[in-house]
């Protein structure tokens, strides 16, 4: 993904520079060509890095479903008080009594069976 975001930044910058210097405002400076590529390498590099960084941040948010303003999904509303939660996916042919005994023997204060995947503050 980073490569494609970087290529997008490079193509965007080179296209913008070409349109600005060779098509819209061609100015003859010292006999140079209108589109002298070595002059624009630093800014092309900078825009490549910028597109790559913003693209990867957007990809991260999209893949983890962490968008601004989204209500948090938690398994228990008390999860952040003073304890922590251990979630065990025990849907298929699992003896819940053995799991309960194991957790209680390890010092669990409470064992709950939750049919819903997540609770929400909404």
PDB file of C-alpha atoms in Angstrom:
ATOM      1  CA  UNK A   1       0.000   0.000   0.000  1.00  0.00           C
ATOM      2  CA  UNK A   2       2.834   2.393   0.837  1.00  0.00           C
ATOM      3  CA  UNK A   3       4.361   1.940  -2.600  1.00  0.00           C
ATOM      4  CA  UNK A   4       1.113   2.815  -4.353  1.00  0.00           C
ATOM      5  CA  UNK A   5       0.537   5.868  -2.160  1.00  0.00           C
ATOM      6  CA  UNK A   6       4.099   6.984  -2.880  1.00  0.00           C
ATOM      7  CA  UNK A   7       3.677   6.484  -6.628  1.00  0.00           C
ATOM      8  CA  UNK A   8       0.448   8.478  -6.473  1.00  0.00           C
ATOM      9  CA  UNK A   9       2.290  11.346  -4.770  1.00  0.00           C
ATOM     10  CA  UNK A  10       5.113  11.234  -7.315  1.00  0.00           C
ATOM     11  CA  UNK A  11       2.780  11.220 -10.309  1.00  0.00           C
ATOM     12  CA  UNK A  12       0.653  13.991  -8.799  1.00  0.00           C
ATOM     13  CA  UNK A  13       3.673  16.204  -8.198  1.00  0.00           C
ATOM     14  CA  UNK A  14       5.285  15.623 -11.586  1.00  0.00           C
ATOM     15  CA  UNK A  15       1.972  16.220 -13.357  1.00  0.00           C
ATOM     16  CA  UNK A  16       1.376  19.416 -11.403  1.00  0.00           C
ATOM     17  CA  UNK A  17       4.881  20.715 -12.053  1.00  0.00           C
ATOM     18  CA  UNK A  18       4.646  19.880 -15.750  1.00  0.00           C
ATOM     19  CA  UNK A  19       1.316  21.652 -16.115  1.00  0.00           C
ATOM     20  CA  UNK A  20       2.564  24.696 -14.196  1.00  0.00           C
ATOM     21  CA  UNK A  21       5.960  25.094 -15.875  1.00  0.00           C
ATOM     22  CA  UNK A  22       5.492  23.771 -19.402  1.00  0.00           C
ATOM     23  CA  UNK A  23       1.821  24.291 -20.231  1.00  0.00           C
ATOM     24  CA  UNK A  24       0.378  27.207 -18.248  1.00  0.00           C
ATOM     25  CA  UNK A  25       3.378  29.494 -17.594  1.00  0.00           C
ATOM     26  CA  UNK A  26       6.344  28.540 -19.777  1.00  0.00           C
ATOM     27  CA  UNK A  27       9.139  30.924 -18.760  1.00  0.00           C
ATOM     28  CA  UNK A  28      12.576  30.809 -20.380  1.00  0.00           C
ATOM     29  CA  UNK A  29      15.089  30.953 -17.530  1.00  0.00           C
ATOM     30  CA  UNK A  30      18.725  30.722 -18.611  1.00  0.00           C
ATOM     31  CA  UNK A  31      17.955  28.625 -21.660  1.00  0.00           C
ATOM     32  CA  UNK A  32      16.733  25.654 -19.603  1.00  0.00           C
ATOM     33  CA  UNK A  33      13.909  23.508 -20.815  1.00  0.00           C
ATOM     34  CA  UNK A  34      10.514  24.245 -19.356  1.00  0.00           C
ATOM     35  CA  UNK A  35      10.332  20.904 -17.581  1.00  0.00           C
ATOM     36  CA  UNK A  36      13.798  20.360 -16.086  1.00  0.00           C
ATOM     37  CA  UNK A  37      13.331  17.237 -13.968  1.00  0.00           C
ATOM     38  CA  UNK A  38      16.400  17.596 -11.673  1.00  0.00           C
ATOM     39  CA  UNK A  39      15.055  20.918 -10.407  1.00  0.00           C
ATOM     40  CA  UNK A  40      11.930  19.269  -9.079  1.00  0.00           C
ATOM     41  CA  UNK A  41      13.360  16.121  -7.445  1.00  0.00           C
ATOM     42  CA  UNK A  42      13.360  17.506  -3.841  1.00  0.00           C
ATOM     43  CA  UNK A  43       9.741  18.661  -3.898  1.00  0.00           C
ATOM     44  CA  UNK A  44       8.690  15.463  -5.673  1.00  0.00           C
ATOM     45  CA  UNK A  45      10.349  13.452  -2.908  1.00  0.00           C
ATOM     46  CA  UNK A  46       8.571  15.511  -0.244  1.00  0.00           C
ATOM     47  CA  UNK A  47       5.153  15.026  -1.824  1.00  0.00           C
ATOM     48  CA  UNK A  48       5.835  11.300  -2.220  1.00  0.00           C
ATOM     49  CA  UNK A  49       6.504  11.021   1.522  1.00  0.00           C
ATOM     50  CA  UNK A  50       3.457  13.164   2.353  1.00  0.00           C
ATOM     51  CA  UNK A  51       1.070  11.068   0.256  1.00  0.00           C
ATOM     52  CA  UNK A  52       2.568   7.874   1.657  1.00  0.00           C
ATOM     53  CA  UNK A  53       2.168   9.030   5.271  1.00  0.00           C
ATOM     54  CA  UNK A  54      -1.399  10.278   4.888  1.00  0.00           C
ATOM     55  CA  UNK A  55      -2.376   7.236   2.846  1.00  0.00           C
ATOM     56  CA  UNK A  56      -1.026   4.825   5.449  1.00  0.00           C
ATOM     57  CA  UNK A  57      -2.789   6.658   8.275  1.00  0.00           C
ATOM     58  CA  UNK A  58      -6.036   6.474   6.302  1.00  0.00           C
ATOM     59  CA  UNK A  59      -5.434   2.786   5.555  1.00  0.00           C
ATOM     60  CA  UNK A  60      -4.823   2.096   9.240  1.00  0.00           C
ATOM     61  CA  UNK A  61      -8.068   3.793  10.249  1.00  0.00           C
ATOM     62  CA  UNK A  62      -9.992   1.985   7.523  1.00  0.00           C
ATOM     63  CA  UNK A  63      -8.600  -1.458   8.377  1.00  0.00           C
ATOM     64  CA  UNK A  64      -9.132  -1.131  12.136  1.00  0.00           C
ATOM     65  CA  UNK A  65     -12.467   0.721  11.883  1.00  0.00           C
ATOM     66  CA  UNK A  66     -11.131   3.499  14.122  1.00  0.00           C
ATOM     67  CA  UNK A  67     -12.858   6.557  12.781  1.00  0.00           C
ATOM     68  CA  UNK A  68     -13.228   9.811  14.714  1.00  0.00           C
ATOM     69  CA  UNK A  69     -16.553  10.012  16.525  1.00  0.00           C
ATOM     70  CA  UNK A  70     -17.174   6.275  16.546  1.00  0.00           C
ATOM     71  CA  UNK A  71     -18.615   4.814  19.742  1.00  0.00           C
ATOM     72  CA  UNK A  72     -16.239   2.332  21.411  1.00  0.00           C
ATOM     73  CA  UNK A  73     -17.125  -1.359  21.392  1.00  0.00           C
ATOM     74  CA  UNK A  74     -16.419  -3.061  24.695  1.00  0.00           C
ATOM     75  CA  UNK A  75     -17.249  -6.485  26.082  1.00  0.00           C
ATOM     76  CA  UNK A  76     -18.172  -5.186  29.531  1.00  0.00           C
ATOM     77  CA  UNK A  77     -18.813  -1.588  30.516  1.00  0.00           C
ATOM     78  CA  UNK A  78     -16.617  -2.062  33.601  1.00  0.00           C
ATOM     79  CA  UNK A  79     -13.606  -3.133  31.531  1.00  0.00           C
ATOM     80  CA  UNK A  80     -11.567  -0.022  32.258  1.00  0.00           C
ATOM     81  CA  UNK A  81     -12.445   0.446  35.931  1.00  0.00           C
ATOM     82  CA  UNK A  82      -9.933  -1.584  37.957  1.00  0.00           C
ATOM     83  CA  UNK A  83      -9.957  -5.058  36.420  1.00  0.00           C
ATOM     84  CA  UNK A  84      -9.282  -6.615  33.047  1.00  0.00           C
ATOM     85  CA  UNK A  85     -11.201  -8.987  30.824  1.00  0.00           C
ATOM     86  CA  UNK A  86     -10.169 -12.295  29.345  1.00  0.00           C
ATOM     87  CA  UNK A  87     -12.389 -13.200  26.410  1.00  0.00           C
ATOM     88  CA  UNK A  88     -12.596 -16.823  25.342  1.00  0.00           C
ATOM     89  CA  UNK A  89     -14.351 -17.734  22.117  1.00  0.00           C
ATOM     90  CA  UNK A  90     -16.129 -20.915  23.188  1.00  0.00           C
ATOM     91  CA  UNK A  91     -18.926 -21.447  20.697  1.00  0.00           C
ATOM     92  CA  UNK A  92     -18.310 -24.838  19.141  1.00  0.00           C
ATOM     93  CA  UNK A  93     -18.546 -28.034  21.224  1.00  0.00           C
ATOM     94  CA  UNK A  94     -16.973 -26.510  24.295  1.00  0.00           C
ATOM     95  CA  UNK A  95     -17.724 -27.566  27.831  1.00  0.00           C
ATOM     96  CA  UNK A  96     -18.406 -24.281  29.582  1.00  0.00           C
ATOM     97  CA  UNK A  97     -18.235 -25.862  33.026  1.00  0.00           C
ATOM     98  CA  UNK A  98     -14.582 -26.859  32.563  1.00  0.00           C
ATOM     99  CA  UNK A  99     -13.683 -23.373  31.402  1.00  0.00           C
ATOM    100  CA  UNK A 100     -15.532 -21.865  34.382  1.00  0.00           C
ATOM    101  CA  UNK A 101     -13.696 -24.182  36.804  1.00  0.00           C
ATOM    102  CA  UNK A 102     -10.341 -23.357  35.231  1.00  0.00           C
ATOM    103  CA  UNK A 103     -10.910 -19.610  35.440  1.00  0.00           C
ATOM    104  CA  UNK A 104     -12.292 -19.729  38.997  1.00  0.00           C
ATOM    105  CA  UNK A 105      -9.346 -21.892  40.047  1.00  0.00           C
ATOM    106  CA  UNK A 106      -6.971 -19.298  38.609  1.00  0.00           C
ATOM    107  CA  UNK A 107      -8.552 -16.579  40.753  1.00  0.00           C
ATOM    108  CA  UNK A 108     -11.246 -15.094  38.525  1.00  0.00           C
ATOM    109  CA  UNK A 109     -13.658 -12.905  40.451  1.00  0.00           C
ATOM    110  CA  UNK A 110     -16.471 -13.259  37.934  1.00  0.00           C
ATOM    111  CA  UNK A 111     -17.160 -15.498  34.938  1.00  0.00           C
ATOM    112  CA  UNK A 112     -19.846 -14.345  32.514  1.00  0.00           C
ATOM    113  CA  UNK A 113     -21.243 -15.936  29.385  1.00  0.00           C
ATOM    114  CA  UNK A 114     -21.992 -13.303  26.788  1.00  0.00           C
ATOM    115  CA  UNK A 115     -23.986 -14.207  23.702  1.00  0.00           C
ATOM    116  CA  UNK A 116     -23.470 -10.817  22.107  1.00  0.00           C
ATOM    117  CA  UNK A 117     -20.063 -10.059  20.701  1.00  0.00           C
ATOM    118  CA  UNK A 118     -19.828  -6.480  21.958  1.00  0.00           C
ATOM    119  CA  UNK A 119     -21.681  -4.021  24.109  1.00  0.00           C
ATOM    120  CA  UNK A 120     -21.786  -0.376  23.200  1.00  0.00           C
ATOM    121  CA  UNK A 121     -22.138   2.884  25.069  1.00  0.00           C
ATOM    122  CA  UNK A 122     -24.856   3.948  22.627  1.00  0.00           C
TER     123      UNK A 122
END
